[in-house]
Amino acid sequence: MAMRPWFPDAKFGIFIHWGIYAVDGVQESWSFFEGDVPHETYMAQLDGFTAANYDPRAWAALFARAGARYAVLTSRHHDGVALWDTALGDLNVVRHTPAGRDLIGPYAEALREQGLKVGLYYSHSDWNHPDYASTRYEGRPPEQENNPYAEVPEEEEDLDAWARYLAYRDGQVNELTTRFRPDLLWFDGEWERTEEQWGIRELARLIRAEVPECVLNARMLSEGDYATPEQGVPIEPPAGPWELCLTFNDSWGFQHHDHNYKTTTQLIRYFTETIGAGGNLLLSVGPKEDGTIPDEQVERLEGMGAWIARHADAVYGTVAGLPAGHHYGPSTLAADRRTLYLTVFDIPRAPIGVRGLVTPVRRVTVLGTGTELGHQVIGGLHEVPGVLWIDPPAAADLDDHATVLAVELDSELELYRGHGRS
């Protein structure tokens, strides 16, 4: 399937890790899988998951103010606890928590009211399902081999049980597609089995029969539409569409003890570096068990939204900017390739240089203030262009987080990428 145009144009999405793990503030699913928390203690969090202050309209309004164009909610993590009233399996928040209701339907409705695309996370694996640990995968990372929540000894494999598990997984995914009509399905847990064991192609056909334009992430393996690196802007960006998954602090979901927050300025740096390399940023919000989003995360989302609003021309409707080496910072390029947007993180103490720019420059302005900056080209020899030097902005034109310069070109961007005259 050709990538839906909305996805690379969106630039910014919100990843919502919300589940019973927020009650005690422990790591989602992995805490019992790795033995950090006894399984009984982890599952006892069902009794404390209230969603008492869950306001999906407030969530959606916040995400829209932040400049996001889509969101992805964990409909079911590896712990198997579904956030909707699934008819497949018994483990869901409707039957077994004080929340007592479907949490996905109101979320999807609220996003659509704000014009945001609806994404749902779903894990292929379910470490609580009685039929899940019925087979094994020899390619599993060594530290995860022989974990009883995931696999059985080879002599105990039960392929009938595995078939029942796949029917359960496919049935739940079918519920999500038929009831909530997601624009994006964000799968996880794919490392635990092979593509053939998962029945990936059959699952993709099931999804696209119901929601043909649904975007699938790379954890649908050969059926995925885009790459999903985590926690660090890749030095070499993936080929094709991609998305960086990033946390505010060191945790995906809410953890009481984790106060190691990135600043708004740091988050904007991640964002500009990501979109400058052609990707989207998917930033993970971790609501508390009652559905409230921590103040630290709200504050940073509001800050990012204010920055994006001031620099929207450099964000939406752009493509990846200059390759590394042409400008010391990220950049984006307008879709018509006639305006280059340069991000400047630090206070410039001297003219700002751009190397290898063949296309003549008409003018340079500070995005957000409109102040025009002087510029000149110095040097060059034959086919090798000189360096474009842009006068540094005055203090009044500098942004507190990152300043963006709009370089308007006479024609479409052309770069010199050669080695020079020898």
Tab-separated table of C-alpha atoms in Angstrom:
chain	number	residue	atom	x	y	z
A	1	MET	CA	0.000	0.000	0.000
A	2	ALA	CA	1.244	3.493	-0.817
A	3	MET	CA	1.811	5.553	2.323
A	4	ARG	CA	-1.170	7.723	3.219
A	5	PRO	CA	-0.130	11.377	2.647
A	6	TRP	CA	-1.418	12.474	6.055
A	7	PHE	CA	1.264	10.508	7.883
A	8	PRO	CA	4.492	12.156	6.622
A	9	ASP	CA	2.690	15.515	6.693
A	10	ALA	CA	1.643	15.123	10.344
A	11	LYS	CA	5.166	15.543	11.814
A	12	PHE	CA	4.050	15.214	15.453
A	13	GLY	CA	2.034	12.547	17.244
A	14	ILE	CA	1.283	11.669	20.863
A	15	PHE	CA	1.980	8.144	22.164
A	16	ILE	CA	-0.236	7.363	25.170
A	17	HIS	CA	0.929	4.566	27.464
A	18	TRP	CA	-2.006	4.067	29.823
A	19	GLY	CA	-2.923	0.942	31.708
A	20	ILE	CA	-3.031	-0.687	35.119
A	21	TYR	CA	0.741	-0.224	35.482
A	22	ALA	CA	0.041	3.440	36.309
A	23	VAL	CA	-1.526	2.443	39.647
A	24	ASP	CA	1.787	1.521	41.304
A	25	GLY	CA	3.840	3.408	38.735
A	26	VAL	CA	5.767	0.350	37.565
A	27	GLN	CA	7.131	-0.506	34.153
A	28	GLU	CA	4.370	-1.593	31.824
A	29	SER	CA	4.243	-5.416	31.480
A	30	TRP	CA	8.022	-5.862	31.624
A	31	SER	CA	8.056	-5.438	35.410
A	32	PHE	CA	6.488	-8.857	35.983
A	33	PHE	CA	8.004	-10.466	32.876
A	34	GLU	CA	11.502	-9.689	34.143
A	35	GLY	CA	10.704	-10.454	37.778
A	36	ASP	CA	11.029	-6.917	39.127
A	37	VAL	CA	7.490	-7.154	40.524
A	38	PRO	CA	5.680	-10.379	41.488
A	39	HIS	CA	2.989	-11.263	38.981
A	40	GLU	CA	0.298	-11.227	41.673
A	41	THR	CA	1.334	-7.729	42.774
A	42	TYR	CA	1.295	-6.466	39.209
A	43	MET	CA	-2.162	-7.873	38.497
A	44	ALA	CA	-3.515	-6.541	41.815
A	45	GLN	CA	-3.278	-3.111	40.177
A	46	LEU	CA	-6.549	-3.985	38.442
A	47	ASP	CA	-8.285	-3.051	41.687
A	48	GLY	CA	-6.844	0.459	41.669
A	49	PHE	CA	-7.378	1.458	38.038
A	50	THR	CA	-10.275	3.926	38.227
A	51	ALA	CA	-10.022	6.273	35.214
A	52	ALA	CA	-12.003	8.541	37.557
A	53	ASN	CA	-10.793	11.778	35.949
A	54	TYR	CA	-10.442	10.519	32.396
A	55	ASP	CA	-11.474	13.337	30.050
A	56	PRO	CA	-10.665	12.363	26.479
A	57	ARG	CA	-11.895	15.703	25.142
A	58	ALA	CA	-9.389	17.492	27.372
A	59	TRP	CA	-6.691	15.098	26.139
A	60	ALA	CA	-7.554	15.752	22.505
A	61	ALA	CA	-7.672	19.545	23.009
A	62	LEU	CA	-4.252	19.445	24.676
A	63	PHE	CA	-2.776	17.348	21.870
A	64	ALA	CA	-4.185	19.757	19.275
A	65	ARG	CA	-2.732	22.761	21.128
A	66	ALA	CA	0.611	20.954	21.207
A	67	GLY	CA	0.603	20.838	17.419
A	68	ALA	CA	0.106	17.079	17.143
A	69	ARG	CA	-1.847	15.713	14.209
A	70	TYR	CA	-2.392	12.177	15.534
A	71	ALA	CA	-2.245	10.103	18.715
A	72	VAL	CA	-1.660	6.422	19.503
A	73	LEU	CA	-3.225	4.818	22.607
A	74	THR	CA	-2.150	1.478	24.100
A	75	SER	CA	-5.327	-0.529	23.553
A	76	ARG	CA	-3.584	-3.630	24.912
A	77	HIS	CA	0.016	-3.959	26.096
A	78	HIS	CA	1.967	-7.203	26.609
A	79	ASP	CA	0.140	-7.709	29.927
A	80	GLY	CA	-3.031	-8.542	28.001
A	81	VAL	CA	-5.254	-5.993	29.766
A	82	ALA	CA	-7.557	-4.512	27.120
A	83	LEU	CA	-8.888	-0.974	27.453
A	84	TRP	CA	-12.142	-1.877	25.736
A	85	ASP	CA	-14.903	-4.405	26.421
A	86	THR	CA	-13.487	-7.130	24.235
A	87	ALA	CA	-15.458	-10.305	23.686
A	88	LEU	CA	-12.173	-12.193	23.182
A	89	GLY	CA	-10.597	-13.280	26.439
A	90	ASP	CA	-11.700	-12.111	29.869
A	91	LEU	CA	-8.999	-9.613	30.800
A	92	ASN	CA	-10.162	-6.048	30.285
A	93	VAL	CA	-10.768	-2.875	32.278
A	94	VAL	CA	-14.537	-3.060	31.809
A	95	ARG	CA	-14.942	-6.306	33.746
A	96	HIS	CA	-12.016	-6.227	36.142
A	97	THR	CA	-11.282	-2.645	37.195
A	98	PRO	CA	-13.233	0.167	38.895
A	99	ALA	CA	-13.057	2.044	35.567
A	100	GLY	CA	-15.814	-0.304	34.441
A	101	ARG	CA	-16.204	1.048	30.910
A	102	ASP	CA	-14.754	1.148	27.427
A	103	LEU	CA	-11.994	3.757	27.283
A	104	ILE	CA	-11.179	3.634	23.576
A	105	GLY	CA	-14.448	4.735	21.990
A	106	PRO	CA	-14.505	8.129	23.753
A	107	TYR	CA	-10.827	8.632	22.915
A	108	ALA	CA	-11.391	8.007	19.202
A	109	GLU	CA	-14.440	10.276	19.136
A	110	ALA	CA	-12.611	13.099	20.936
A	111	LEU	CA	-9.627	12.950	18.575
A	112	ARG	CA	-11.852	13.136	15.533
A	113	GLU	CA	-13.675	16.143	16.956
A	114	GLN	CA	-10.282	17.904	16.996
A	115	GLY	CA	-9.409	16.748	13.479
A	116	LEU	CA	-6.689	14.392	14.746
A	117	LYS	CA	-5.989	10.965	13.266
A	118	VAL	CA	-6.764	7.993	15.523
A	119	GLY	CA	-3.990	5.526	16.303
A	120	LEU	CA	-4.163	2.401	18.439
A	121	TYR	CA	-1.228	0.421	19.849
A	122	TYR	CA	-1.678	-3.338	20.055
A	123	SER	CA	0.854	-5.961	21.130
A	124	HIS	CA	1.082	-9.218	19.191
A	125	SER	CA	2.197	-10.842	22.445
A	126	ASP	CA	0.072	-11.396	25.554
A	127	TRP	CA	2.029	-12.709	28.525
A	128	ASN	CA	-1.171	-13.431	30.468
A	129	HIS	CA	-3.050	-15.430	27.857
A	130	PRO	CA	-3.246	-19.149	28.701
A	131	ASP	CA	-2.429	-20.158	25.106
A	132	TYR	CA	0.403	-17.699	24.483
A	133	ALA	CA	3.334	-19.601	25.990
A	134	SER	CA	2.633	-22.631	23.847
A	135	THR	CA	5.474	-22.444	21.339
A	136	ARG	CA	8.922	-20.877	21.063
A	137	TYR	CA	11.170	-18.855	18.787
A	138	GLU	CA	14.842	-19.723	18.546
A	139	GLY	CA	15.794	-16.219	17.476
A	140	ARG	CA	14.724	-14.662	20.773
A	141	PRO	CA	17.318	-12.446	22.520
A	142	PRO	CA	19.309	-14.587	25.010
A	143	GLU	CA	18.116	-12.621	28.037
A	144	GLN	CA	14.520	-13.474	27.142
A	145	GLU	CA	14.959	-17.174	26.384
A	146	ASN	CA	12.955	-19.706	28.372
A	147	ASN	CA	10.802	-17.090	30.082
A	148	PRO	CA	7.663	-19.009	31.112
A	149	TYR	CA	5.400	-16.092	30.226
A	150	ALA	CA	6.549	-16.264	26.603
A	151	GLU	CA	7.522	-19.798	25.654
A	152	VAL	CA	7.713	-23.466	26.619
A	153	PRO	CA	10.459	-26.072	26.242
A	154	GLU	CA	10.582	-27.496	22.747
A	155	GLU	CA	9.139	-30.840	23.840
A	156	GLU	CA	6.075	-29.102	25.283
A	157	GLU	CA	5.100	-27.107	22.214
A	158	ASP	CA	1.352	-27.146	21.509
A	159	LEU	CA	0.537	-25.892	18.029
A	160	ASP	CA	-3.210	-26.234	18.612
A	161	ALA	CA	-2.928	-23.862	21.549
A	162	TRP	CA	-0.908	-21.472	19.399
A	163	ALA	CA	-3.625	-21.547	16.737
A	164	ARG	CA	-6.167	-20.656	19.427
A	165	TYR	CA	-3.971	-17.757	20.492
A	166	LEU	CA	-3.742	-16.394	16.951
A	167	ALA	CA	-7.528	-16.615	16.632
A	168	TYR	CA	-7.810	-14.575	19.837
A	169	ARG	CA	-5.268	-12.002	18.602
A	170	ASP	CA	-6.933	-11.706	15.201
A	171	GLY	CA	-10.344	-11.448	16.823
A	172	GLN	CA	-9.258	-8.579	19.056
A	173	VAL	CA	-7.665	-6.721	16.158
A	174	ASN	CA	-10.860	-7.208	14.182
A	175	GLU	CA	-12.819	-5.677	17.076
A	176	LEU	CA	-10.530	-2.647	17.017
A	177	THR	CA	-10.875	-2.142	13.272
A	178	THR	CA	-14.639	-2.669	13.070
A	179	ARG	CA	-15.560	-0.657	16.171
A	180	PHE	CA	-13.052	2.197	16.182
A	181	ARG	CA	-11.930	2.469	12.531
A	182	PRO	CA	-8.334	3.475	13.339
A	183	ASP	CA	-6.265	5.502	10.911
A	184	LEU	CA	-3.108	3.832	12.259
A	185	LEU	CA	-2.357	0.559	14.035
A	186	TRP	CA	0.897	0.545	15.992
A	187	PHE	CA	1.936	-3.045	16.653
A	188	ASP	CA	4.545	-4.255	19.136
A	189	GLY	CA	5.934	-7.527	20.495
A	190	GLU	CA	6.883	-8.813	17.060
A	191	TRP	CA	10.332	-9.971	18.235
A	192	GLU	CA	8.825	-12.931	20.097
A	193	ARG	CA	7.985	-15.012	16.993
A	194	THR	CA	8.750	-15.249	13.300
A	195	GLU	CA	6.611	-13.582	10.668
A	196	GLU	CA	5.261	-16.982	9.687
A	197	GLN	CA	4.389	-17.881	13.288
A	198	TRP	CA	2.533	-14.594	13.677
A	199	GLY	CA	0.599	-15.047	10.436
A	200	ILE	CA	1.483	-11.456	9.537
A	201	ARG	CA	0.198	-11.539	5.976
A	202	GLU	CA	-3.125	-13.009	7.013
A	203	LEU	CA	-3.486	-10.398	9.745
A	204	ALA	CA	-2.701	-7.581	7.294
A	205	ARG	CA	-5.381	-8.856	4.924
A	206	LEU	CA	-7.857	-8.938	7.815
A	207	ILE	CA	-7.063	-5.339	8.722
A	208	ARG	CA	-7.132	-3.951	5.193
A	209	ALA	CA	-10.376	-5.709	4.379
A	210	GLU	CA	-11.998	-3.571	7.064
A	211	VAL	CA	-9.925	-0.344	7.051
A	212	PRO	CA	-8.073	-0.332	3.707
A	213	GLU	CA	-6.261	2.961	4.330
A	214	CYS	CA	-5.056	2.109	7.839
A	215	VAL	CA	-1.327	2.802	8.261
A	216	LEU	CA	0.706	-0.024	9.844
A	217	ASN	CA	4.053	0.383	11.581
A	218	ALA	CA	7.156	-1.715	10.917
A	219	ARG	CA	6.325	-4.166	13.692
A	220	MET	CA	3.957	-5.668	11.166
A	221	LEU	CA	7.248	-6.792	9.564
A	222	SER	CA	6.953	-7.193	5.789
A	223	GLU	CA	3.491	-5.591	5.861
A	224	GLY	CA	4.621	-2.475	7.735
A	225	ASP	CA	4.454	0.962	6.123
A	226	TYR	CA	7.058	2.867	8.122
A	227	ALA	CA	10.009	2.421	10.487
A	228	THR	CA	9.800	3.056	14.238
A	229	PRO	CA	13.182	3.760	15.879
A	230	GLU	CA	13.008	4.464	19.626
A	231	GLN	CA	14.564	6.959	22.010
A	232	GLY	CA	17.234	8.506	19.779
A	233	VAL	CA	17.267	10.384	16.484
A	234	PRO	CA	18.991	7.971	14.074
A	235	ILE	CA	22.310	9.154	12.697
A	236	GLU	CA	21.416	7.452	9.422
A	237	PRO	CA	17.654	7.941	8.944
A	238	PRO	CA	15.692	4.884	7.780
A	239	ALA	CA	14.773	4.721	4.128
A	240	GLY	CA	11.209	5.810	3.509
A	241	PRO	CA	8.726	7.106	6.082
A	242	TRP	CA	9.726	6.819	9.737
A	243	GLU	CA	8.809	7.925	13.226
A	244	LEU	CA	10.925	8.465	16.350
A	245	CYS	CA	9.279	7.172	19.537
A	246	LEU	CA	10.450	9.243	22.495
A	247	THR	CA	9.673	9.604	26.203
A	248	PHE	CA	9.405	12.814	28.242
A	249	ASN	CA	11.577	11.274	30.951
A	250	ASP	CA	12.936	7.718	31.109
A	251	SER	CA	9.541	5.970	31.218
A	252	TRP	CA	6.838	5.246	28.664
A	253	GLY	CA	4.001	5.147	31.181
A	254	PHE	CA	3.484	6.984	34.478
A	255	GLN	CA	6.125	6.214	37.087
A	256	HIS	CA	6.007	8.189	40.338
A	257	HIS	CA	9.756	8.193	40.913
A	258	ASP	CA	10.852	9.285	37.418
A	259	HIS	CA	11.513	13.023	37.472
A	260	ASN	CA	14.288	12.937	34.873
A	261	TYR	CA	12.370	15.096	32.429
A	262	LYS	CA	13.732	16.512	29.213
A	263	THR	CA	13.284	20.268	29.020
A	264	THR	CA	10.969	21.862	26.489
A	265	THR	CA	14.055	23.129	24.653
A	266	GLN	CA	15.498	19.614	24.487
A	267	LEU	CA	12.203	18.215	23.199
A	268	ILE	CA	12.072	20.885	20.497
A	269	ARG	CA	15.613	19.931	19.534
A	270	TYR	CA	14.568	16.284	19.176
A	271	PHE	CA	11.577	17.420	17.151
A	272	THR	CA	13.473	19.664	14.738
A	273	GLU	CA	16.210	17.084	14.239
A	274	THR	CA	13.604	14.421	13.519
A	275	ILE	CA	11.529	16.346	11.008
A	276	GLY	CA	14.713	17.735	9.472
A	277	ALA	CA	15.711	14.159	8.678
A	278	GLY	CA	12.285	13.357	7.220
A	279	GLY	CA	10.652	11.668	10.217
A	280	ASN	CA	7.765	12.206	12.631
A	281	LEU	CA	8.100	12.531	16.396
A	282	LEU	CA	5.816	10.308	18.510
A	283	LEU	CA	6.116	11.613	22.073
A	284	SER	CA	4.911	9.364	24.895
A	285	VAL	CA	2.465	10.729	27.461
A	286	GLY	CA	1.962	8.627	30.615
A	287	PRO	CA	-1.379	9.412	32.283
A	288	LYS	CA	-1.923	8.539	35.934
A	289	GLU	CA	-4.335	5.719	36.751
A	290	ASP	CA	-7.210	8.219	37.061
A	291	GLY	CA	-6.587	9.535	33.547
A	292	THR	CA	-4.920	12.836	34.424
A	293	ILE	CA	-1.769	13.738	32.513
A	294	PRO	CA	1.114	14.813	34.791
A	295	ASP	CA	1.628	18.570	35.032
A	296	GLU	CA	5.232	18.306	33.842
A	297	GLN	CA	4.067	16.708	30.602
A	298	VAL	CA	1.218	19.187	30.097
A	299	GLU	CA	3.616	22.097	30.559
A	300	ARG	CA	6.034	20.739	27.971
A	301	LEU	CA	3.285	19.956	25.469
A	302	GLU	CA	1.974	23.508	25.797
A	303	GLY	CA	5.503	24.830	25.286
A	304	MET	CA	6.041	22.709	22.198
A	305	GLY	CA	2.682	23.784	20.823
A	306	ALA	CA	3.536	27.452	21.227
A	307	TRP	CA	6.865	26.955	19.428
A	308	ILE	CA	5.280	24.952	16.599
A	309	ALA	CA	2.549	27.581	16.156
A	310	ARG	CA	5.197	30.303	15.723
A	311	HIS	CA	7.115	28.177	13.226
A	312	ALA	CA	4.336	26.237	11.499
A	313	ASP	CA	5.619	27.055	8.006
A	314	ALA	CA	8.856	25.217	8.834
A	315	VAL	CA	6.966	22.198	10.169
A	316	TYR	CA	3.840	21.270	8.231
A	317	GLY	CA	3.964	20.763	4.492
A	318	THR	CA	7.731	20.308	4.512
A	319	VAL	CA	10.151	17.546	3.652
A	320	ALA	CA	13.632	16.669	4.901
A	321	GLY	CA	16.055	19.541	4.584
A	322	LEU	CA	19.766	19.768	3.939
A	323	PRO	CA	22.026	16.737	4.326
A	324	ALA	CA	24.566	16.927	7.125
A	325	GLY	CA	27.488	19.251	6.451
A	326	HIS	CA	25.642	22.031	4.641
A	327	HIS	CA	24.341	23.756	7.800
A	328	TYR	CA	25.204	23.247	11.462
A	329	GLY	CA	21.704	22.347	12.587
A	330	PRO	CA	18.560	20.716	11.242
A	331	SER	CA	16.538	22.167	8.405
A	332	THR	CA	13.362	21.494	6.466
A	333	LEU	CA	12.359	22.300	2.913
A	334	ALA	CA	8.993	23.561	1.671
A	335	ALA	CA	7.116	21.117	-0.514
A	336	ASP	CA	7.731	23.319	-3.582
A	337	ARG	CA	11.471	23.229	-2.747
A	338	ARG	CA	11.718	27.028	-2.943
A	339	THR	CA	12.034	27.869	0.770
A	340	LEU	CA	14.633	26.392	3.076
A	341	TYR	CA	14.084	26.630	6.828
A	342	LEU	CA	17.250	26.624	8.934
A	343	THR	CA	17.076	25.900	12.676
A	344	VAL	CA	19.577	27.719	14.884
A	345	PHE	CA	19.814	26.434	18.457
A	346	ASP	CA	22.408	28.733	19.977
A	347	ILE	CA	22.793	32.515	20.043
A	348	PRO	CA	24.835	33.224	16.906
A	349	ARG	CA	27.932	35.340	17.513
A	350	ALA	CA	28.869	35.561	13.838
A	351	PRO	CA	27.247	35.164	10.407
A	352	ILE	CA	25.542	31.823	9.813
A	353	GLY	CA	27.056	29.821	6.960
A	354	VAL	CA	25.366	27.523	4.467
A	355	ARG	CA	27.639	25.506	2.176
A	356	GLY	CA	26.971	23.959	-1.213
A	357	LEU	CA	23.903	26.054	-2.072
A	358	VAL	CA	23.759	26.419	-5.855
A	359	THR	CA	20.361	28.156	-6.100
A	360	PRO	CA	20.478	31.954	-5.710
A	361	VAL	CA	18.825	33.371	-2.599
A	362	ARG	CA	16.147	36.081	-2.892
A	363	ARG	CA	15.908	36.955	0.793
A	364	VAL	CA	16.272	35.622	4.325
A	365	THR	CA	13.850	36.371	7.170
A	366	VAL	CA	13.406	35.295	10.770
A	367	LEU	CA	10.358	33.050	10.959
A	368	GLY	CA	7.895	34.329	13.496
A	369	THR	CA	9.034	37.965	13.442
A	370	GLY	CA	9.489	38.604	9.727
A	371	THR	CA	12.713	40.543	10.236
A	372	GLU	CA	14.823	40.476	7.072
A	373	LEU	CA	18.490	39.553	7.433
A	374	GLY	CA	21.358	40.577	5.211
A	375	HIS	CA	23.152	37.845	3.316
A	376	GLN	CA	25.956	37.427	0.808
A	377	VAL	CA	27.832	34.664	-1.002
A	378	ILE	CA	31.598	34.649	-0.632
A	379	GLY	CA	34.071	32.459	-2.521
A	380	GLY	CA	33.434	29.605	-4.870
A	381	LEU	CA	35.261	28.325	-7.955
A	382	HIS	CA	33.736	27.131	-11.227
A	383	GLU	CA	31.024	24.613	-10.348
A	384	VAL	CA	31.785	24.830	-6.615
A	385	PRO	CA	29.486	27.476	-5.067
A	386	GLY	CA	30.658	29.926	-2.461
A	387	VAL	CA	29.384	29.966	1.105
A	388	LEU	CA	26.130	31.770	1.853
A	389	TRP	CA	26.699	33.972	4.905
A	390	ILE	CA	23.605	35.202	6.735
A	391	ASP	CA	23.780	38.074	9.208
A	392	PRO	CA	23.009	36.899	12.759
A	393	PRO	CA	19.558	37.875	14.084
A	394	ALA	CA	19.312	40.577	16.717
A	395	ALA	CA	18.493	39.539	20.273
A	396	ALA	CA	14.853	40.602	19.829
A	397	ASP	CA	14.468	38.109	16.972
A	398	LEU	CA	15.882	35.100	18.797
A	399	ASP	CA	13.504	32.405	20.019
A	400	ASP	CA	13.926	31.101	23.559
A	401	HIS	CA	14.104	27.493	22.305
A	402	ALA	CA	15.216	27.520	18.680
A	403	THR	CA	15.276	30.256	16.037
A	404	VAL	CA	14.250	29.458	12.467
A	405	LEU	CA	15.459	31.352	9.400
A	406	ALA	CA	13.434	31.218	6.179
A	407	VAL	CA	15.735	31.243	3.139
A	408	GLU	CA	13.664	32.078	0.057
A	409	LEU	CA	15.219	30.776	-3.163
A	410	ASP	CA	14.949	31.996	-6.761
A	411	SER	CA	14.027	28.496	-7.924
A	412	GLU	CA	13.931	24.941	-6.626
A	413	LEU	CA	16.753	23.959	-4.291
A	414	GLU	CA	19.887	22.704	-5.989
A	415	LEU	CA	22.894	21.562	-3.965
A	416	TYR	CA	26.498	20.936	-4.875
A	417	ARG	CA	27.537	17.526	-3.511
A	418	GLY	CA	30.833	17.104	-5.322
A	419	HIS	CA	34.417	16.950	-4.079
A	420	GLY	CA	35.653	20.262	-5.494
A	421	ARG	CA	38.351	20.953	-8.107
A	422	SER	CA	41.472	18.892	-7.431
